[in-house]
Coordinates of C-alpha atoms in Angstrom, one line a residue:
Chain B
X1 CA 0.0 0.0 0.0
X2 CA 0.8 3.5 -0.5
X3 CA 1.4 5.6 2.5
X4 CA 2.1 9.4 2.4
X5 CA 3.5 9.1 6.2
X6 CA 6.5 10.1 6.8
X7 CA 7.8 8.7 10.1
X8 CA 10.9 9.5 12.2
X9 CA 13.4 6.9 12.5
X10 CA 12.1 5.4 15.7
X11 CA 15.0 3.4 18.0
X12 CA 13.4 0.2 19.4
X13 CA 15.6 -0.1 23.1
X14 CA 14.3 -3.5 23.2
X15 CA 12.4 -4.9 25.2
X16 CA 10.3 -1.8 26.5
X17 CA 10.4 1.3 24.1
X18 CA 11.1 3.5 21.2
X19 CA 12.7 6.6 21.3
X20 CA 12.7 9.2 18.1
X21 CA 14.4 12.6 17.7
X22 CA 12.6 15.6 15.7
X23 CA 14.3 17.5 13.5
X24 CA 14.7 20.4 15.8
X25 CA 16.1 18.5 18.1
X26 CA 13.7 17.3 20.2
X27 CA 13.9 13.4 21.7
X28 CA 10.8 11.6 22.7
X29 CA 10.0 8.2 24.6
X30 CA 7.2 6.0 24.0
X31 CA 5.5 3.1 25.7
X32 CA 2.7 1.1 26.3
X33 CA 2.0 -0.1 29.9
X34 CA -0.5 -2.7 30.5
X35 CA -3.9 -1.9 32.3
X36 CA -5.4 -4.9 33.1
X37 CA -5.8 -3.7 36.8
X38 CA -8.3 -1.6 35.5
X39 CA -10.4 -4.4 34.6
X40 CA -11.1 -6.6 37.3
X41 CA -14.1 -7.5 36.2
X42 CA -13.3 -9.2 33.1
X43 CA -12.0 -12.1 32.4
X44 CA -8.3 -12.2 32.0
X45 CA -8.5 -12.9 27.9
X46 CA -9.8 -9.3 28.2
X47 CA -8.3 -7.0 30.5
X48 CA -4.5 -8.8 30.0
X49 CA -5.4 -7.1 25.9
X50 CA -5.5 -3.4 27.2
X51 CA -2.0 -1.3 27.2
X52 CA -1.8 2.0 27.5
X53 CA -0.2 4.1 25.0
X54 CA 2.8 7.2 26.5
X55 CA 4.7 9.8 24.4
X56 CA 6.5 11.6 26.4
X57 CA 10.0 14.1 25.8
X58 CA 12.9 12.9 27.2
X59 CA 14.1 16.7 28.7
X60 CA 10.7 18.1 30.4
X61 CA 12.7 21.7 29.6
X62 CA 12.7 20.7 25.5
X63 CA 10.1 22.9 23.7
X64 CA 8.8 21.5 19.9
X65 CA 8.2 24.7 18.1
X66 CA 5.5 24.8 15.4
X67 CA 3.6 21.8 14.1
X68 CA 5.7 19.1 13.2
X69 CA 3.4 16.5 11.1
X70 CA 6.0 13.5 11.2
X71 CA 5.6 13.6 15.6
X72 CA 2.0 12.4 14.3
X73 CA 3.2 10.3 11.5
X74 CA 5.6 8.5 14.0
X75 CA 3.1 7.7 16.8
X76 CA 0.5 6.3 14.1
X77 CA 3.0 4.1 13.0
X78 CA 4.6 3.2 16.4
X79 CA 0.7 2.4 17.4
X80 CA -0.4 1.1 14.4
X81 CA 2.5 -1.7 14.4
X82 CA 1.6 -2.5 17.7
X83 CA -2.6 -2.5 17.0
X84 CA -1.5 -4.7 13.3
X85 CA -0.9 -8.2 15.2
X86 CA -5.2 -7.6 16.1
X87 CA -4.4 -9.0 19.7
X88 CA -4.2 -5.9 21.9
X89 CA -6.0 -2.6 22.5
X90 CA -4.6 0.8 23.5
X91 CA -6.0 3.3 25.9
X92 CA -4.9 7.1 25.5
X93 CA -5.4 9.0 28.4
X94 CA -4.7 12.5 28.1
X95 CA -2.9 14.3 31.4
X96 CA -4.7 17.1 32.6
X97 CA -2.5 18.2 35.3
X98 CA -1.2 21.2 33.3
X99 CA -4.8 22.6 31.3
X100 CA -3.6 21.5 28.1
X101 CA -5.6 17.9 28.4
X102 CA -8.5 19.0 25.7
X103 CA -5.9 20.7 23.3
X104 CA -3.7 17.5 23.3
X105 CA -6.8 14.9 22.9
X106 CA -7.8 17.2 19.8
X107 CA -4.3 16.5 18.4
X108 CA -3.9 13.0 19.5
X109 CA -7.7 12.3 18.1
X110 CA -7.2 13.8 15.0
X111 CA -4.0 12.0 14.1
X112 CA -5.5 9.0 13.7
X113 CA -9.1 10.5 11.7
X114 CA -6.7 10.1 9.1
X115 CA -7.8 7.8 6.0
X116 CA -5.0 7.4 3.8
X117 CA -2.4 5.4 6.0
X118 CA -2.6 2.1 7.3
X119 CA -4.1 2.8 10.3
X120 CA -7.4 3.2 8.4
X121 CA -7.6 -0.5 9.7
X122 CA -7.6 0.9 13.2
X123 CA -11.3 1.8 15.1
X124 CA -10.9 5.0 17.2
X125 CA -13.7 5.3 19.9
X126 CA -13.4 8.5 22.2
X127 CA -14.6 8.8 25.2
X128 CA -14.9 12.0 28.1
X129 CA -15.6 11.5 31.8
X130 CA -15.4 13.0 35.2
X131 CA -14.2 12.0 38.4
X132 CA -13.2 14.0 41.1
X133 CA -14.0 17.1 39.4
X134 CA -11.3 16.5 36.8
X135 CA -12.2 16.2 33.1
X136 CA -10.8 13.2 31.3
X137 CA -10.3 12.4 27.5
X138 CA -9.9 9.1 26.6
X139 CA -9.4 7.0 23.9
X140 CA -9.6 3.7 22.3
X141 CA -8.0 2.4 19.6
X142 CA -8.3 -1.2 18.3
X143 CA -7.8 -2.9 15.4
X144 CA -10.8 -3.7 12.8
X145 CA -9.9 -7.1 12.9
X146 CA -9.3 -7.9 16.4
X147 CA -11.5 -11.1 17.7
X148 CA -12.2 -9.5 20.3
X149 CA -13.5 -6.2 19.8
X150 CA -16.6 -6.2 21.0
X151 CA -15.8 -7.4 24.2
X152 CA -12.7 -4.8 24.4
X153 CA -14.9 -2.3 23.2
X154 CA -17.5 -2.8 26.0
X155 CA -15.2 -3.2 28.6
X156 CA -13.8 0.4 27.2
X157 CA -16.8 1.8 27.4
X158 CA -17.9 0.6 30.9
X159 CA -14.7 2.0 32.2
X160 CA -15.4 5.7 30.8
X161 CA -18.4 5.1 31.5
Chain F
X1 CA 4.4 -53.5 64.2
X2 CA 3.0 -51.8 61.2
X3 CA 3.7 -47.9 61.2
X4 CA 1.3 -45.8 61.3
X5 CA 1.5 -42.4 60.0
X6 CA -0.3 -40.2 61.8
X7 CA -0.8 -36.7 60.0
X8 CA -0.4 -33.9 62.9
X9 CA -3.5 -31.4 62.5
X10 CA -2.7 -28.1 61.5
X11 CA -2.7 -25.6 64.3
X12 CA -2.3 -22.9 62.1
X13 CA -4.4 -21.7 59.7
X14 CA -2.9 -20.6 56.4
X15 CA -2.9 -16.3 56.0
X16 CA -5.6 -15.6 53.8
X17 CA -4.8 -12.6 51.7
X18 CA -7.2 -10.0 51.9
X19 CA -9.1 -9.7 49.0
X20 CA -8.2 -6.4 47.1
X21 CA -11.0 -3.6 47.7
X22 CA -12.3 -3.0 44.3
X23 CA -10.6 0.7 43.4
X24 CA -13.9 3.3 42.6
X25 CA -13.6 5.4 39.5
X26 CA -11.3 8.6 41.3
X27 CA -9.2 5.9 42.5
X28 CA -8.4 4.1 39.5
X29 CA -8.4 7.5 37.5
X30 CA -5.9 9.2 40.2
X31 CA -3.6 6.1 39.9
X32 CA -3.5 5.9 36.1
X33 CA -2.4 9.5 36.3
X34 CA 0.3 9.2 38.8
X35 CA 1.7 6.2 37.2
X36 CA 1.8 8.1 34.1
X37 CA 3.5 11.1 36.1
X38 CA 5.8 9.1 37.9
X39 CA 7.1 7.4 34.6
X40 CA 7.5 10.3 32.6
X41 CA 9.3 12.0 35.6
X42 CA 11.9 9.3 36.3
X43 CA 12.5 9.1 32.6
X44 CA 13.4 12.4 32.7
X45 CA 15.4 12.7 35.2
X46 CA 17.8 9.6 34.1
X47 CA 16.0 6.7 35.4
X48 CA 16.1 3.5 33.1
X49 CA 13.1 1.7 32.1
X50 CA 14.7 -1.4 33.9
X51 CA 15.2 0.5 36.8
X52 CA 11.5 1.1 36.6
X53 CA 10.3 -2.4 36.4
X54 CA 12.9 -4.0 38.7
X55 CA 13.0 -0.9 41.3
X56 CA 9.3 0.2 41.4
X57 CA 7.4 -2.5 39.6
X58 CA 5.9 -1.3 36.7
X59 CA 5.5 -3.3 33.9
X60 CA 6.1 -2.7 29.8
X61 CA 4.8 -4.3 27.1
X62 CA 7.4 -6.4 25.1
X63 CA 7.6 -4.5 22.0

């Protein structure tokens, strides 16, 4: 297939992340952590499928200036490879600690409403909560094929709830 | 004589864990949030992804 993305050259430190560096300059870190805890109500064949998806910069001081379309291009690969085996989920969670949550789950939502890559094979289903008087956007991305979707989906869903 | 085994009664019961108190939505959502914090933190400031899951206990998935 033909792809228009244009990903950085990610570095797989094996076993746990990847690491990529901008073209400014700037190094990020991601990773997926597993949140089965968060479903103890489900069977393990369920919750053991949900990971959480992190992007984080290496230097908290570091500062990406302007949009930089390939940051996107990178994650939607990074996920996307991890979503193409159809066995896990991934939960985005968007840190609201510093104000910017809704800003950053426009961008993050957004990256993958694109149709002309290969995560076009990859179901998005967002999801905004409350608790404790904090606002929390969510998301859930899955693969079209996974065999268990539904199940994933609903457990998603019961946990945004 | 035949010997006969006598098995000696436990006098102590096996310790039970507790059974983990279901977290409530604030809980779960404050955890998720300092886990995230606490990684991204430590990263930061030089700690090593093994450090995190041999030190502290966090888990990764295998990529």
């Amino acid at each position: 297939m033909v792809t228009s993305l244009q990903p950085y050259k990610t570095i797989i430190h094996n076993p746990f992340y990847y690491s990529f560096v901008t073209t400014s300059g700037v190094e990020y870190f991601c990773y997926f952590t597993p949140y089965k805890e968060y479903f103890p109500n489900y069977p393990t064949e369920v919750a053991s499928k949900f990971y959480a998806f992190n992007l984080d910069l290496a230097d908290k001081k570091a500062k990406q200036k302007g949009v930089d379309k390939r940051i996107a291009d990178t994650v939607i690969t990074i996920v996307g490879d991890f979503l193409n085996k159809k066995i896990n989920a991934v939960v985005y969670i968007c840190d609201p600690s510093d104000g910017k949550a809704k800003a950053r789950f426009r961008k993050f939502k957004s990256w993958f409403d694109y149709y002309e890559h290969p995560s076009y094979q990859i179901i998005q289903i967002t999801s905004d909560f409350e608790a404790g008087g904090m606002k929390l956007y969510t998301a859930l991305l899955i693969h079209r094929k996974n065999k268990l979707k539904k199940e994933l989906v609903e457990a998603y869903l019961n946990l945004t709830d | 004589m035949p010997s006969v085994s006598v098995k000696a009664k436990k006098t102590v019961r096996s310790k039970r864990k507790p059974k983990a108190k279901p977290m409530t939505k604030l809980e779960m959502v404050q955890k998720m949030l300092a886990d995230q914090k606490f990684i991204r933190e430590a990263i930061q400031n030089g700690v090593t992804f093994q450090e995190l899951q041999d030190k502290y206990g966090y888990k990764f998935a295998t990529i």
